Short mmCIF file of C-alpha atoms in Angstrom, two decimals:
data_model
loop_
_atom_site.label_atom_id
_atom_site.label_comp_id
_atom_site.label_asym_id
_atom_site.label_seq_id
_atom_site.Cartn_x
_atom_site.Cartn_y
_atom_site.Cartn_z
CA UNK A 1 33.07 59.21 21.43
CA UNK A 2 33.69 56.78 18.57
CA UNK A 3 34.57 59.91 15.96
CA UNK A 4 36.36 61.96 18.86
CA UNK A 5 38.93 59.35 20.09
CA UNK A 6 40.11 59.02 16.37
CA UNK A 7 42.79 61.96 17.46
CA UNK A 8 43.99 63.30 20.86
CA UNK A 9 43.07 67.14 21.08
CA UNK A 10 42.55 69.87 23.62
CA UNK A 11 38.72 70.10 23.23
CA UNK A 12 36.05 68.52 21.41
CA UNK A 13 33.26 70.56 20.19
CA UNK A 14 31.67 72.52 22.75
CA UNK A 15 33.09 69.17 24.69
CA UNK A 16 35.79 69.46 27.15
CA UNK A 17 38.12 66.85 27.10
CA UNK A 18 39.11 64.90 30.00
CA UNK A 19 36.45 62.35 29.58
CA UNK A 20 37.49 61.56 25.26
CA UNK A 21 41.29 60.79 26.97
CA UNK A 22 40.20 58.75 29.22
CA UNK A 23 38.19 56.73 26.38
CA UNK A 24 41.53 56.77 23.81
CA UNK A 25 43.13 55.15 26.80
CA UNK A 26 40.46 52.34 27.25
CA UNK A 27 40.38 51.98 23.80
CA UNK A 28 43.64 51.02 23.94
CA UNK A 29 43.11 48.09 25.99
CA UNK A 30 39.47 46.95 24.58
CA UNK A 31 39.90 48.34 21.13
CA UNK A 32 36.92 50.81 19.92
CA UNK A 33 33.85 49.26 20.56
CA UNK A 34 30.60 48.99 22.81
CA UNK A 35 32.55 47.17 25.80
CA UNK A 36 35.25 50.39 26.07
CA UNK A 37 32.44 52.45 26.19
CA UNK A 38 30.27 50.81 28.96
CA UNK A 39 33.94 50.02 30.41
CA UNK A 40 34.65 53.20 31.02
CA UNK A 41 31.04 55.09 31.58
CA UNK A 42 29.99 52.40 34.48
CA UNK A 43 33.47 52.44 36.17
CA UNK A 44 32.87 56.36 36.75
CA UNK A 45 29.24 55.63 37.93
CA UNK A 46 31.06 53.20 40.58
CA UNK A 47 33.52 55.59 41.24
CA UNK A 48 30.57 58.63 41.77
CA UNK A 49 29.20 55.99 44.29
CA UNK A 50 32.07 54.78 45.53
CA UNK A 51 33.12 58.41 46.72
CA UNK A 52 29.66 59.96 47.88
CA UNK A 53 30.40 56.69 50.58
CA UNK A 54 34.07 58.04 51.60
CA UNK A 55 32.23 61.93 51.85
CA UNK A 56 29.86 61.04 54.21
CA UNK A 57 32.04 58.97 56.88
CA UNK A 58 34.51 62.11 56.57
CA UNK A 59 31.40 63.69 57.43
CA UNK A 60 30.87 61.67 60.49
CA UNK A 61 27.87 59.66 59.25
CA UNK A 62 27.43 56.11 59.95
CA UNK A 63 26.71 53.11 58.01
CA UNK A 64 23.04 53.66 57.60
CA UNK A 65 23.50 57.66 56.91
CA UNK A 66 26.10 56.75 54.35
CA UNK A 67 23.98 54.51 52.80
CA UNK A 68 20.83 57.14 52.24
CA UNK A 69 23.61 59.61 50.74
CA UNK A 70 24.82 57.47 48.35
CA UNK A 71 21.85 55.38 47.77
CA UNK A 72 19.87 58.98 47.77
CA UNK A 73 21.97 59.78 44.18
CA UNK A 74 19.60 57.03 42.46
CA UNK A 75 16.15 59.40 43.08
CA UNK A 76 18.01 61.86 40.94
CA UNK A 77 16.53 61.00 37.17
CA UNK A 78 19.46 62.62 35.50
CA UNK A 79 21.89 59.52 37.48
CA UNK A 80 18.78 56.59 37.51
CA UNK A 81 17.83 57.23 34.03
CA UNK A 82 20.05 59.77 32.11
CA UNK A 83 23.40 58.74 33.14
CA UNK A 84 22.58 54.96 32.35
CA UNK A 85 21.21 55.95 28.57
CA UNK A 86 23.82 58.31 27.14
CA UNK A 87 25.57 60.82 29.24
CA UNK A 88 29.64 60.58 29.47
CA UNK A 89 31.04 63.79 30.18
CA UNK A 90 28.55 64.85 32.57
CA UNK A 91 29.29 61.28 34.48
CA UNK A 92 32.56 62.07 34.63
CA UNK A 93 31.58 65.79 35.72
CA UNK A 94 29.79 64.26 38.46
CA UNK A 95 32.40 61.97 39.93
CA UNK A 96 34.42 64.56 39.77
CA UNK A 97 32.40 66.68 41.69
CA UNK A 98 31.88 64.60 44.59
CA UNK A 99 35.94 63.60 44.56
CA UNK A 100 37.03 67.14 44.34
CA UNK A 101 34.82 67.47 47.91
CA UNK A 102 36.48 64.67 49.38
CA UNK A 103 39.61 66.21 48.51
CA UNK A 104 38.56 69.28 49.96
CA UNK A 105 37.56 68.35 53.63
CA UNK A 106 40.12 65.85 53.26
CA UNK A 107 42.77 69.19 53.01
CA UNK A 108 40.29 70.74 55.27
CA UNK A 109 40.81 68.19 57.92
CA UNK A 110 44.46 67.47 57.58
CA UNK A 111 46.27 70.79 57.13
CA UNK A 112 49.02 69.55 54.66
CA UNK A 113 50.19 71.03 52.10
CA UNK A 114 50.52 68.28 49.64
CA UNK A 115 46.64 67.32 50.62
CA UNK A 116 45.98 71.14 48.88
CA UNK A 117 47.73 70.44 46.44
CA UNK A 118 46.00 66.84 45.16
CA UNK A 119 42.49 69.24 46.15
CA UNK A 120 43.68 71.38 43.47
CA UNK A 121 44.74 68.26 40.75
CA UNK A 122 41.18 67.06 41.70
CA UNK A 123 40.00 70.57 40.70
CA UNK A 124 41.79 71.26 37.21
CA UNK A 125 40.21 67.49 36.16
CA UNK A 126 36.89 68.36 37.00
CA UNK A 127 37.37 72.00 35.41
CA UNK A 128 38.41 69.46 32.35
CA UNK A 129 35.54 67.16 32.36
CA UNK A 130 32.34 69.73 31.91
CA UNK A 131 31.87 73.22 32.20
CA UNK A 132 29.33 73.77 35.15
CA UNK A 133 31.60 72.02 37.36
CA UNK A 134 32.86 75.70 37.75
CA UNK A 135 29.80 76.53 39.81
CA UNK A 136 30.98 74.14 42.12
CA UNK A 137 34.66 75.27 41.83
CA UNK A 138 33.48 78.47 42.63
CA UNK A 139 31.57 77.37 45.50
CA UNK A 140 34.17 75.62 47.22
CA UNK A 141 36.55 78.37 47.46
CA UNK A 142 33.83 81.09 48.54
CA UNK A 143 33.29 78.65 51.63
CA UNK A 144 37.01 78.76 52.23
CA UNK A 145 37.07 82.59 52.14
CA UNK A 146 33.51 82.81 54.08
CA UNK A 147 34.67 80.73 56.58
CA UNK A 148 37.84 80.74 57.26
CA UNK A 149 38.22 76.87 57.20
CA UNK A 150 41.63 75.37 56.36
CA UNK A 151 44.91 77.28 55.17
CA UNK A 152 43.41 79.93 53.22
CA UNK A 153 47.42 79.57 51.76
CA UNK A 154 46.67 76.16 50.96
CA UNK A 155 43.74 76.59 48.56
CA UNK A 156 45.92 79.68 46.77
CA UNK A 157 48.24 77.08 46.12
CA UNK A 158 45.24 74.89 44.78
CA UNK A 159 43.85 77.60 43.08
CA UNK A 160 47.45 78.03 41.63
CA UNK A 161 47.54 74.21 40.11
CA UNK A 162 44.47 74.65 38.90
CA UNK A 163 45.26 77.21 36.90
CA UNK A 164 48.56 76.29 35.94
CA UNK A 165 47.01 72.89 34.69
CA UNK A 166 43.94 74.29 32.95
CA UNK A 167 46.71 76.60 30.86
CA UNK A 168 47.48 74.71 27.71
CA UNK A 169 42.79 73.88 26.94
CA UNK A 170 42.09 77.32 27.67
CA UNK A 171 44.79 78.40 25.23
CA UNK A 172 43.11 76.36 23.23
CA UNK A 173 39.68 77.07 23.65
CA UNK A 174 40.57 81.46 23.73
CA UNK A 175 41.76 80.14 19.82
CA UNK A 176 38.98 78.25 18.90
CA UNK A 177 36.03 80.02 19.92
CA UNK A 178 34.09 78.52 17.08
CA UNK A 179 34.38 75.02 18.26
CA UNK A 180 33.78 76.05 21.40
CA UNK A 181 30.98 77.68 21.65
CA UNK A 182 28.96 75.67 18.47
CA UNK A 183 26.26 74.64 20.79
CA UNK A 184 24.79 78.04 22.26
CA UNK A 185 22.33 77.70 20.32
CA UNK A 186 20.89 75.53 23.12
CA UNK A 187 20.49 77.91 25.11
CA UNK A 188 18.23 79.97 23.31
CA UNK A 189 20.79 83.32 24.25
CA UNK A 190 19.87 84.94 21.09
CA UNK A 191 18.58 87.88 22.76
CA UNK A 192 20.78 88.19 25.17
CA UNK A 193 20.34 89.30 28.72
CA UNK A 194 17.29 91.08 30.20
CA UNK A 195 14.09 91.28 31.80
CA UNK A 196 12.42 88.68 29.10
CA UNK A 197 15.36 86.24 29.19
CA UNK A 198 15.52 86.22 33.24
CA UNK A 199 11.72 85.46 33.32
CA UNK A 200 12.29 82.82 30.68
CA UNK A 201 15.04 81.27 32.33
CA UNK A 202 13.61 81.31 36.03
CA UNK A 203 10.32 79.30 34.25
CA UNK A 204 12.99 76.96 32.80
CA UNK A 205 14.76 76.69 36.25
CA UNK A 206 11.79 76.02 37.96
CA UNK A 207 10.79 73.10 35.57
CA UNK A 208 13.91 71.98 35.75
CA UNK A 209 14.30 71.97 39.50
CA UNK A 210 10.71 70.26 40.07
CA UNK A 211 11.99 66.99 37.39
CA UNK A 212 15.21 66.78 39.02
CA UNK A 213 14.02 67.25 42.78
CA UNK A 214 10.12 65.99 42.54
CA UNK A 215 11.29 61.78 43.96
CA UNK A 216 13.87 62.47 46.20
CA UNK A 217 11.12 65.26 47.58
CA UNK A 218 8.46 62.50 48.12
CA UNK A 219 10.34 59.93 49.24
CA UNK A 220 12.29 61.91 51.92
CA UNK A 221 8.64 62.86 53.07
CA UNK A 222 7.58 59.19 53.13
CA UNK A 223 10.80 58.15 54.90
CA UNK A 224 12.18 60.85 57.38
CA UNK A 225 8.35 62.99 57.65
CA UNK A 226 9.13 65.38 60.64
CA UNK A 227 12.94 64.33 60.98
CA UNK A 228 13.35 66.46 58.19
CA UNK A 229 12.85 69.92 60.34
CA UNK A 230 12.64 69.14 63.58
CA UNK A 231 15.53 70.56 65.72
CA UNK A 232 18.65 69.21 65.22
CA UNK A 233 20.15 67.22 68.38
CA UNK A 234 23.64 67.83 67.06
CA UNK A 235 25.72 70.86 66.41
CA UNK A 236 26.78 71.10 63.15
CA UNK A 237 30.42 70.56 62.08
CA UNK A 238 33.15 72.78 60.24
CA UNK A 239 33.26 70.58 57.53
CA UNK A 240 29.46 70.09 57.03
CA UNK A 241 29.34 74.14 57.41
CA UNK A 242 32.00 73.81 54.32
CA UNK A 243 29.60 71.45 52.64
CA UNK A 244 26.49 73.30 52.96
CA UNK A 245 28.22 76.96 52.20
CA UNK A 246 29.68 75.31 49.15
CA UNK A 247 26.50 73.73 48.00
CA UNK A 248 24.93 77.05 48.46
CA UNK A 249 27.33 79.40 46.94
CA UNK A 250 27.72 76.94 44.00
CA UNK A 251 23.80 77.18 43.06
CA UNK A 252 23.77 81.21 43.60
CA UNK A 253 26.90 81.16 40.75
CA UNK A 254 25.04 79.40 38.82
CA UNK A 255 21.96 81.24 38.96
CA UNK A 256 24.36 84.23 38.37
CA UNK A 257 25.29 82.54 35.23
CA UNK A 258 22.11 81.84 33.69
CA UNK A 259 21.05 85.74 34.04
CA UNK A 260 24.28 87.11 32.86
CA UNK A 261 24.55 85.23 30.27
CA UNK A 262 21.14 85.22 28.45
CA UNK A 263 20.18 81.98 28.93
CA UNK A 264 16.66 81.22 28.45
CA UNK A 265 16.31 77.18 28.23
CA UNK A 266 18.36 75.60 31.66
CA UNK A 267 18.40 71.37 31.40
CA UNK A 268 17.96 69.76 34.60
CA UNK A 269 21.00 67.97 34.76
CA UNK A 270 23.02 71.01 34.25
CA UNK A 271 22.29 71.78 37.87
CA UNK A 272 23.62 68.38 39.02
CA UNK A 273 26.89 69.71 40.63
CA UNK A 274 24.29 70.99 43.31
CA UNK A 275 21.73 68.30 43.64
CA UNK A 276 23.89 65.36 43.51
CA UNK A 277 24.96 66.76 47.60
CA UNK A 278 21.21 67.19 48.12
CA UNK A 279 20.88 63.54 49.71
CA UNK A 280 23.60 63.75 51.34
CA UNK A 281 22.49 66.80 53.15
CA UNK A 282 19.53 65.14 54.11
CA UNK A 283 21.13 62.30 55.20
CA UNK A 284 23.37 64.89 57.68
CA UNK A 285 20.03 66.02 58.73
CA UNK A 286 18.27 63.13 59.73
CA UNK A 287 21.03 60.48 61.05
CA UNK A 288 21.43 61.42 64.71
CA UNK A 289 17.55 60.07 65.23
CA UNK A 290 17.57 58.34 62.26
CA UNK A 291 15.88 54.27 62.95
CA UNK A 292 16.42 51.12 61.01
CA UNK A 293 12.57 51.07 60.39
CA UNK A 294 12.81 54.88 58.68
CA UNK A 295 16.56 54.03 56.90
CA UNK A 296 14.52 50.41 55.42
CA UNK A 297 11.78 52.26 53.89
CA UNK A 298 13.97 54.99 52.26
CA UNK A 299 16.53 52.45 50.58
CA UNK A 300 13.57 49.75 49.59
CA UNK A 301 11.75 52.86 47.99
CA UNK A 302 15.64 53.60 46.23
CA UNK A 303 15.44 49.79 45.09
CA UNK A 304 11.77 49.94 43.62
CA UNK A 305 13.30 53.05 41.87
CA UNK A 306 15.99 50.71 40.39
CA UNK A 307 13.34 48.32 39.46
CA UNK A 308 11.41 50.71 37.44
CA UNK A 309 13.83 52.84 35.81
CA UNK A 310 16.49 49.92 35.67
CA UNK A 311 14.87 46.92 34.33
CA UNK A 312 10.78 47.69 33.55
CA UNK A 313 11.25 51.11 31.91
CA UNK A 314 14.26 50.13 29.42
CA UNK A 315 12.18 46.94 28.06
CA UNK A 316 8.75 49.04 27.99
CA UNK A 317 10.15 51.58 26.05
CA UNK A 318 12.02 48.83 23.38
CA UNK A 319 8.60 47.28 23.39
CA UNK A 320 6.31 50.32 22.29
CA UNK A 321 8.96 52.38 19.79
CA UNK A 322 7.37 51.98 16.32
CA UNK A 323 11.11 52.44 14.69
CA UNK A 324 13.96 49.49 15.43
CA UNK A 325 16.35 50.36 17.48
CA UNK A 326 19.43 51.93 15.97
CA UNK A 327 21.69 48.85 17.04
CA UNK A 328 19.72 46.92 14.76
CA UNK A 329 20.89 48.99 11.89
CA UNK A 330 23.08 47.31 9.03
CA UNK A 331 26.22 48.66 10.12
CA UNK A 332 27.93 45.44 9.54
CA UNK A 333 26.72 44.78 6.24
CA UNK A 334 27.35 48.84 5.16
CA UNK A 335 30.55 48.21 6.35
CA UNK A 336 31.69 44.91 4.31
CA UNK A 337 32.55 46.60 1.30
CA UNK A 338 34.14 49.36 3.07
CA UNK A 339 36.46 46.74 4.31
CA UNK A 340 36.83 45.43 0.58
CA UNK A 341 37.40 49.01 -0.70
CA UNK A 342 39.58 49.72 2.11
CA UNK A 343 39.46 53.45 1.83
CA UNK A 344 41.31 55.30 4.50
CA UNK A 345 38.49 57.78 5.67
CA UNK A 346 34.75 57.67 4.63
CA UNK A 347 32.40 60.36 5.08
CA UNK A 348 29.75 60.24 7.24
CA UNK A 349 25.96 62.07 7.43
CA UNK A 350 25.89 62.14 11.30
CA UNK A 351 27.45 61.20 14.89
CA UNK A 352 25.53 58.07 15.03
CA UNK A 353 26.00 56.24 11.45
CA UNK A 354 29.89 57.31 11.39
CA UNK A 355 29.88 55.97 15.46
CA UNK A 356 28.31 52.69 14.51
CA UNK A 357 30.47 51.87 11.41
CA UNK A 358 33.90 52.72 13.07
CA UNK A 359 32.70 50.18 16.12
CA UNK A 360 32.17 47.43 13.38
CA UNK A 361 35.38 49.00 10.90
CA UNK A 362 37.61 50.27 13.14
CA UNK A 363 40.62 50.76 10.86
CA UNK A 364 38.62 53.05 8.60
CA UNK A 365 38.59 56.80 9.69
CA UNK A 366 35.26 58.80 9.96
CA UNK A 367 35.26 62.60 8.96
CA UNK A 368 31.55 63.74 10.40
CA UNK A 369 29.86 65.96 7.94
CA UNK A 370 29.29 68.75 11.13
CA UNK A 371 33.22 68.96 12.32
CA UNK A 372 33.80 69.11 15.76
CA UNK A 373 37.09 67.97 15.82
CA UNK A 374 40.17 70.70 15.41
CA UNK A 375 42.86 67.89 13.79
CA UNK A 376 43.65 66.89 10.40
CA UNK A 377 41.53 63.55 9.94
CA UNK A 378 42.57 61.79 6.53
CA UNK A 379 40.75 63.11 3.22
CA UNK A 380 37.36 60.33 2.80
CA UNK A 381 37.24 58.53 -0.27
CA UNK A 382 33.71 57.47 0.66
CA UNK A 383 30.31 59.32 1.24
CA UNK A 384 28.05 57.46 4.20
CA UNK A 385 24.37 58.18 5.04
CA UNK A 386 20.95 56.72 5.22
CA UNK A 387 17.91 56.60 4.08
CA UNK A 388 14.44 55.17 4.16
CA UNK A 389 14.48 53.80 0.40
CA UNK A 390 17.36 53.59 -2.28
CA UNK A 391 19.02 56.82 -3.09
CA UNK A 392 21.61 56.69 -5.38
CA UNK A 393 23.04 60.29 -4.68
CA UNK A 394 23.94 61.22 -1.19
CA UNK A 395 20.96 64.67 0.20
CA UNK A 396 22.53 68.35 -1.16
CA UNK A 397 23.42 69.43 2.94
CA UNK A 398 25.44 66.35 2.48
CA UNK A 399 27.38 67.09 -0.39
CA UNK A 400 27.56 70.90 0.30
CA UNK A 401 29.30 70.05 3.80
CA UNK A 402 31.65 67.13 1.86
CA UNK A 403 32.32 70.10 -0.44
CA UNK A 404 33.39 72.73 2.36
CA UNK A 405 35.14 70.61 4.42
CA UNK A 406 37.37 69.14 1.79
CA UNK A 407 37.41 71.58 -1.21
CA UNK A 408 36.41 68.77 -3.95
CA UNK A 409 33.44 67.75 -5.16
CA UNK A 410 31.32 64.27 -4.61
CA UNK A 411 31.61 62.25 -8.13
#
């Protein structure tokens, strides 16, 4: 994020790029730097909070059922661990995600035309902010046509906003499939499609599914035990029939998408616009006979979660890595005679050193040797990188990229 909000631009990389404007716009209050960054990242992981609460009374839950939904998030290890590390756009993707539901029962509920309308605003920033939030997209408005909820008129004219807003990025993207689609390669689609992929992928799935799932699993079982399928005492809603039918549609899309497209390696937290509702559907389940004894265990077992992977995990790991941490680098003395030189751009081996120097040089520009940005960036007058001893000419990748990106040579 440090390189990217140099320039505004419809797409970053493989990057969409709702969540890189919303960071040039803190930046503009904080200045670049660590507190814009944490600013902005822990404000959406309030916000993701904040609205899984405001879903679940819509739903009809109480207090104590709202609580386990929201609270519920935290036994997700791509939100309690992942999310608090290093992920951005997929925070936003999952605020997003639960705020684009809202929006939808919300419409849902009221009938108005201008509540479609905000549903479909909601729905062109998500479709902004990462690319599976499709599968949830696509979820949502197979409920609507499954069920017959709402003014099937009203999501058209979502649908319609949506589209109309998303016009100018996928312009955009259709001319700069290169940039778009640099990071396949992790998904191992080399091969393509077929019988070997599919039985690839559905290994990687199921991995996948068992990390992401394997501690909200256990701990609904210690908490809820039989409330979990027992017979419901309650009928079930329209809207939590829009929830479930969503949820649902949204993880057979995106099991559609895996085996159409090849894919044989599927990351856990790319199935987050599904599993984030999870504990929120179990909280629908077991709230009508839920007790304060059952809700107290499940929410002290969500704050020894915190515990761990909060506070005691963090300072293990700092304690035990052999190599110092890379915000104990020398950015600040690298970048004092930058600052004398005052060149306008520098050069940089990676994301991280040309990230670190800009947070302690701001006013200098940073041209990454792997381009990922499609904007004209000032020509460097200075090659960055590192290394573990003195080397007094920068590695041949290094000067080959300087070479192709700018046409000269390195003197």
């Amino acid at each position: 994020q440090m390189i990217a909000t140099q320039v505004w631009s419809w797409g970053y990389g493989p990057q969409l790029p709702l969540y890189t404007w919303l960071q040039i716009l803190v930046f503009e209050v904080t200045g670049p730097g660590k507190l814009g960054l944490a600013l902005l990242k822990h404000s959406l992981l309030l916000a993701l909070y904040l609205g899984m609460w405001v879903l679940a009374r819509r739903l009809g839950l109480g207090p104590w059922g709202a609580a386990i939904a929201m609270a519920g998030m935290l036994a997700l290890p791509t939100l309690i661990w992942s999310a608090q590390r290093d992920l951005t756009h997929t925070a936003l993707m999952a605020t997003l995600c639960v705020w684009a539901m809202v929006a939808a029962i919300h419409a849902i509920q009221s009938g108005r035309m201008l509540s479609y309308l905000g549903f479909g605003m909601v729905l062109a920033a998500g479709m902004l902010s990462k690319w599976n939030f499709a599968f949830l997209a696509l979820g949502m408005f197979g409920a609507a046509l499954l069920l017959r909820q709402g003014r099937l008129t009203g999501f058209a004219v979502s649908l319609i906003v949506t589209l109309t807003l998303l016009s100018a990025p996928a312009i955009w993207a259709i001319n700069n499939p290169n940039i778009v689609l640099s990071s396949t390669h992790r998904f191992a689609i080399d091969a393509g499609p077929g019988g070997a992929a599919a039985g690839a992928a559905l290994l990687s799935l199921g991995e996948g599914v068992v990390t992401e799932l394997l501690i909200l699993t256990l701990l609904c079982l210690w908490a809820f035990g039989r409330l979990l399928w027992s017979a419901r005492s309650m009928p079930i809603q329209p809207t939590e029939r829009f929830l479930v039918f969503s949820v649902g549609l949204a993880a057979a899309a995106s099991l559609v998408g895996v085996f159409a497209s090849g894919t044989q390696e599927v990351n856990p937290r790319w199935l987050l616009p599904i599993t984030l509702f999870l504990p929120l559907l179990v909280a629908l389940r077991v709230e009508p006979r839920l007790t304060q004894r059952r809700g107290t265990r499940f929410l002290s077992g969500i704050a020894g979660l915190a515990v761990v992977f909060g506070i005691a995990a963090p300072q293990a790991i700092l304690w035990a890595s052999p190599e110092p941490p890379s915000r104990l680098m020398p950015y600040a003395e690298a970048a004092a005679p930058l600052r004398a030189r005052a060149p306008e751009a520098v050069f940089v081996a990676n994301h991280i050193v040309g990230g670190s120097l800009r947070a302690v040089a701001p006013d200098v520009g940073v041209v990454p040797s792997h381009m990922f940005i499609d904007a004209d960036l000032p020509i460097p007058e200075v090659v960055v990188w590192t290394a573990t001893e003195p080397q007094p000419t920068p590695p041949e990748d290094l000067s080959n990229a300087f070479t192709a990106q700018t046409g000269n040579r390195i003197d």
